[in-house]
XYZ file of C-alpha atoms in Angstrom:
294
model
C 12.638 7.772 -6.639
C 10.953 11.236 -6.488
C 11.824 11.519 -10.432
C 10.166 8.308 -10.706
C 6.663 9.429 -8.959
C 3.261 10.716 -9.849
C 1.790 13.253 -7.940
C -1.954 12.683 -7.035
C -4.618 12.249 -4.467
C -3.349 14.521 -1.566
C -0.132 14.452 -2.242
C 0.317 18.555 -2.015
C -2.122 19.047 1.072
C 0.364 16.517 2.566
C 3.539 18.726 1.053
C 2.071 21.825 2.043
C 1.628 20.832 5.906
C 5.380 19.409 5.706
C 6.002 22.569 4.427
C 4.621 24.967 7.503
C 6.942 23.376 9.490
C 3.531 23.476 11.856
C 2.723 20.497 14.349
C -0.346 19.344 12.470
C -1.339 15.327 12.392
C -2.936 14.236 9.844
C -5.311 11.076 9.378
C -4.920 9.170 6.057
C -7.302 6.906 5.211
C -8.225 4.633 2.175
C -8.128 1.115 0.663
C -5.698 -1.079 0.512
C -2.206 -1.070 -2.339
C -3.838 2.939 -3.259
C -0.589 4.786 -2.757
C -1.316 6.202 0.589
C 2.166 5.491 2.575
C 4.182 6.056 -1.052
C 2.811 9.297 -0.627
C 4.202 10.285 2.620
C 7.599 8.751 1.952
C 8.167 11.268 -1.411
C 6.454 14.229 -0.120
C 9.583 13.992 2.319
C 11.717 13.053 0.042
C 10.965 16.034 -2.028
C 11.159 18.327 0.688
C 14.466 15.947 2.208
C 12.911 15.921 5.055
C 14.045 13.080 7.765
C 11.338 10.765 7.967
C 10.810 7.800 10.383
C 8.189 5.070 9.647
C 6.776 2.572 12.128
C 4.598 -0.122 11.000
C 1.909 -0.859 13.883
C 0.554 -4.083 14.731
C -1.738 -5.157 17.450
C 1.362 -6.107 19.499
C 2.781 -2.614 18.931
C 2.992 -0.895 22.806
C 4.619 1.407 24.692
C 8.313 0.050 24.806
C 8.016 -0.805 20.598
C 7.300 3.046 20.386
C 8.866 5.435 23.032
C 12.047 3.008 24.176
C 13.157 -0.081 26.118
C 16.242 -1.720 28.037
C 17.940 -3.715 26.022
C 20.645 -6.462 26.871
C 24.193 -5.326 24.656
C 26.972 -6.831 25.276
C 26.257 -8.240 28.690
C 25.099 -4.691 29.836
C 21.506 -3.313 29.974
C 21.089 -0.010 27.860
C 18.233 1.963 27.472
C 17.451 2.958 23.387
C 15.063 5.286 22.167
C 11.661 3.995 20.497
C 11.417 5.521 17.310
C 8.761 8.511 18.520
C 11.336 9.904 20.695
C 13.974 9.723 18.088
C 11.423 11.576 15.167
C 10.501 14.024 17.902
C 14.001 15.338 18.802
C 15.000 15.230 15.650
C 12.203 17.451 14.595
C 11.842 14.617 11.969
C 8.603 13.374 10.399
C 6.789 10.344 11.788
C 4.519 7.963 9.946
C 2.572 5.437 12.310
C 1.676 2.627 9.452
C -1.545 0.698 9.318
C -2.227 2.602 12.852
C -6.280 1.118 12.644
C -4.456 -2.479 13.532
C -3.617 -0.725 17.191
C -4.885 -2.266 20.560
C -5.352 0.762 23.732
C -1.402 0.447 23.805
C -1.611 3.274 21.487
C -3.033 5.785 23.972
C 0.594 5.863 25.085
C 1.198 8.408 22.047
C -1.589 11.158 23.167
C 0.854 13.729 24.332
C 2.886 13.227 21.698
C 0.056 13.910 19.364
C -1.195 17.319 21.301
C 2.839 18.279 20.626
C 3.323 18.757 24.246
C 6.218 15.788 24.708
C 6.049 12.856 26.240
C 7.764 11.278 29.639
C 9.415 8.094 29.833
C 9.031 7.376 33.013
C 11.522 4.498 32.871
C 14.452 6.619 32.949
C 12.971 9.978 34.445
C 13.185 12.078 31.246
C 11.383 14.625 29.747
C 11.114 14.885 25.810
C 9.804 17.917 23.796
C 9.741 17.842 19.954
C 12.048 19.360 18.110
C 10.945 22.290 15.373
C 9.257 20.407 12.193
C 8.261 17.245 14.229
C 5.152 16.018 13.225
C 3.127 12.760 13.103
C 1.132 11.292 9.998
C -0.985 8.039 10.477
C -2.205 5.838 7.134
C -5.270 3.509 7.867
C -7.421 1.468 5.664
C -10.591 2.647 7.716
C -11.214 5.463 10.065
C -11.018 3.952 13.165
C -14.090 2.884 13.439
C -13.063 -0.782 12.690
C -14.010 -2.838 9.309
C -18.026 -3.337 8.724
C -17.765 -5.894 5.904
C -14.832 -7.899 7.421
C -12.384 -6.795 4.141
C -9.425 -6.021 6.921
C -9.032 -8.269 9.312
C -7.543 -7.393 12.457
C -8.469 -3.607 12.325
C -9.541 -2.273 15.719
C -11.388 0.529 17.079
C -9.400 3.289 17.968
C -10.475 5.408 21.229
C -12.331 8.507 19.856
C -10.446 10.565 21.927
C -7.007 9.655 20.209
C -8.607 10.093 17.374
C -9.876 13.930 17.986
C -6.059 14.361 18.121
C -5.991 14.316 14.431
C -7.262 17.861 13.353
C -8.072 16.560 9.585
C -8.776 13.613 7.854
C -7.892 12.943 4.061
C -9.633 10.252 2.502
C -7.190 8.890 -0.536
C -9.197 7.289 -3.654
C -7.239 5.542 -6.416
C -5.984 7.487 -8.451
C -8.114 8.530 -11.854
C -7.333 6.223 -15.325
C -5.174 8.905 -17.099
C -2.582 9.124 -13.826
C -2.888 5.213 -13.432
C -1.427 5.045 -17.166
C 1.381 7.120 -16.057
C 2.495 5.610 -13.088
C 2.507 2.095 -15.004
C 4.350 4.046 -18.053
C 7.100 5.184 -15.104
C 7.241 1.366 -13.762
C 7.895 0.026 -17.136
C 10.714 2.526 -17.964
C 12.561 1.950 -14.569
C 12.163 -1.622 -15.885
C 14.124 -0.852 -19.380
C 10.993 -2.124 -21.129
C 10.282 -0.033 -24.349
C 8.071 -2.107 -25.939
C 4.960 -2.953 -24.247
C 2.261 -1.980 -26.874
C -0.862 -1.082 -24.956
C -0.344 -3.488 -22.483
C -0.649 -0.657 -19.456
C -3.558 1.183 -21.161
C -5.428 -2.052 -20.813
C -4.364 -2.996 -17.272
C -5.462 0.338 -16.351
C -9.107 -0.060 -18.147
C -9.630 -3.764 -17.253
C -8.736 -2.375 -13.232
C -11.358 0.467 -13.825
C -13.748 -1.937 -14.601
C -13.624 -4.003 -11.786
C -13.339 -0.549 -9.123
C -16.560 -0.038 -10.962
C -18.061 -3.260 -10.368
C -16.882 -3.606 -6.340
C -18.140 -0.179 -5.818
C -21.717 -1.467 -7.108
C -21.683 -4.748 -5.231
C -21.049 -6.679 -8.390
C -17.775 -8.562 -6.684
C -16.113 -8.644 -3.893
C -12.505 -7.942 -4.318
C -10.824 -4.937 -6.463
C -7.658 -4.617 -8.190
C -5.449 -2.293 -6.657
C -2.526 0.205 -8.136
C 0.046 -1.682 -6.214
C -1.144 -5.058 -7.974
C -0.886 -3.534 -11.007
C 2.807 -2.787 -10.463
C 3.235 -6.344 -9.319
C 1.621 -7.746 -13.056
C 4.098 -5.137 -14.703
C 6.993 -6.312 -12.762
C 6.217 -10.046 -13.527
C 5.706 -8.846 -17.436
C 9.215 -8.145 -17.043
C 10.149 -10.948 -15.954
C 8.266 -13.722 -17.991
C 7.516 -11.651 -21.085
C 4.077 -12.726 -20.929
C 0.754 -10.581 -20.035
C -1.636 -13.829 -19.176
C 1.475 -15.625 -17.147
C 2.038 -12.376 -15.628
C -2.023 -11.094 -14.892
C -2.472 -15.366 -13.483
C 0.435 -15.676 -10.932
C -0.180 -11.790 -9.880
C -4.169 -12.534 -8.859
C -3.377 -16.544 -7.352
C -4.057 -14.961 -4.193
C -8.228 -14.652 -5.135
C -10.612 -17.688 -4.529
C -11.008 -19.235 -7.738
C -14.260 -17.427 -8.528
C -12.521 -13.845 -8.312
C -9.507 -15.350 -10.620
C -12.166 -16.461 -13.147
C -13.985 -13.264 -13.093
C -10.951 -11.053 -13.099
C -9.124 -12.939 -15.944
C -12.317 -13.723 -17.882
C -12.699 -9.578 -17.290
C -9.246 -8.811 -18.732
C -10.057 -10.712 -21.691
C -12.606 -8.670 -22.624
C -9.840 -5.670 -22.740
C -7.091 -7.479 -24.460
C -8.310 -9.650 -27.628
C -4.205 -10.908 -26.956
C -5.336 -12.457 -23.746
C -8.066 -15.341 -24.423
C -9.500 -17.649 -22.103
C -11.412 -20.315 -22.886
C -12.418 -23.773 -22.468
C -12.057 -24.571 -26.100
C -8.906 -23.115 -26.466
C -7.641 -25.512 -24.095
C -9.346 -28.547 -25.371
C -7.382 -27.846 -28.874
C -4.356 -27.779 -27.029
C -4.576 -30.718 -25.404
C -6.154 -32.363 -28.776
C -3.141 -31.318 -31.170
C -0.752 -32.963 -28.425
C -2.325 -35.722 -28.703
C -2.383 -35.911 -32.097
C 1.317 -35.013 -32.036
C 2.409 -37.655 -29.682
C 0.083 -40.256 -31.343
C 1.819 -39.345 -34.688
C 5.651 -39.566 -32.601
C 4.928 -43.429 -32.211
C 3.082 -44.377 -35.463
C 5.058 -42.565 -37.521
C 3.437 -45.221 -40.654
């Protein structure tokens, strides 16, 4: 996979800190399908450094995260949450999505000032390891979701928060790095021939950034979407089939706009109501034709 990958965004601030081998958390923050956890996972690839990632959810507390009793085999055994595991294994932790957290979260601030943590269940103490350190991905800052785009995001308690010592805010990444990652997808895919195909998937979602960054519309076509259209290419062999099923999701509105959009970049790609009429019409014809064939 790391052969595979395009650097960009923050992806060497990120190495560099793995690097130090310094307990520093860092705060990663941007919109949604724009490479942010991808990033984590090959920066410690790169640097094959262990790496454990927990995806948080409102319903994510204290037991999900430090440890619990379990019942195995008829007996009741304690097991180590994922935290405590990263932290003696001087491993890297990612805490996924961490802006969907309730106040169960608070459970983690010693963890995050790198003093350890007690689990009071079983009377133990827990220091981290050398290289343990904690990275959180968020598509907001904590500070919950203004224009109601993410659902479910809380606001996280400033003072967890101030345990982060930097923020990085990741943007999509620019048109010319875009066109490479696609290039990489459709390679791993065995597809040679694809024309211009990702030159105008990457134009066509530049476009529309533009035009949700201006208040134009209200949803945006992200990287990761554009590596779901490839992947459907590949599987249908068609660019409309593949651009339609890949932006169902949309109200039908945004699936107008954003096809209607993509025609604009791709004279291959039409969409009209005319165009459909003279289907219909010549199957008519045809089938009218099949029965009176005098």
């Amino acid at each position: 996979k790391v052969g595979n990958y395009v650097k960009f965004g923050h992806y060497n601030d990120v190495k560099t800190i793995k690097k130090s081998g310094q307990f520093y958390p860092v705060f990663i923050t941007g919109l949604s399908g724009n490479g942010k956890t991808f990033m984590v996972e090959q920066a410690c690839a790169k640097a094959k450094r262990e790496y454990f990632r927990v995806n948080i959810t409102v319903e994510t507390d204290e037991d999900d995260l430090l440890g619990h009793y379990a019942l195995i085999d008829g007996n009741t055994v304690w097991q180590d949450g994922p935290v405590v595991k990263a932290m003696e294994r001087g491993a890297i932790l990612l805490l996924d999505e961490i802006d969907l957290a309730s106040s169960k979260i608070m459970c983690l601030q010693p963890v995050l000032e790198g003093k350890g943590v007690y689990l009071k269940k079983v009377n133990r103490f827990v220091s981290p390891s050398v290289g343990f350190n904690v990275l959180a991905t968020a598509n907001t800052k904590g500070k919950g979701s203004e224009d109601g785009r993410f659902i479910g995001t809380n606001i996280l308690n400033e003072a967890f928060l101030e345990r982060f010592p930097i923020t990085v805010e990741q943007e999509y990444p620019s048109m010319s790095v875009e066109r490479k990652i696609l290039d990489k997808v459709f390679a791993s895919l065995d597809i040679t021939e694809y024309g211009d195909f990702a030159e105008k998937l990457v134009t066509w979602a530049d476009i529309i950034r533009k035009t949700f960054y201006e208040g134009g519309i209200d949803e945006i076509i992200a990287t990761r979407r554009l590596v779901h259209i490839v992947n459907a290419y590949a599987i249908f062999g068609d660019r409309k089939k593949a651009i339609e099923m890949c932006i169902a999701r949309f109200d039908e509105d945004t699936k107008t706009s954003f096809l209607d959009l993509y025609s604009k970049c791709d004279s291959e790609v039409v969409v009209t109501e005319e165009s459909t009429e003279t289907v219909e019409e010549t199957s008519t014809e045809e089938t009218e034709d099949n029965l009176n064939p005098f």
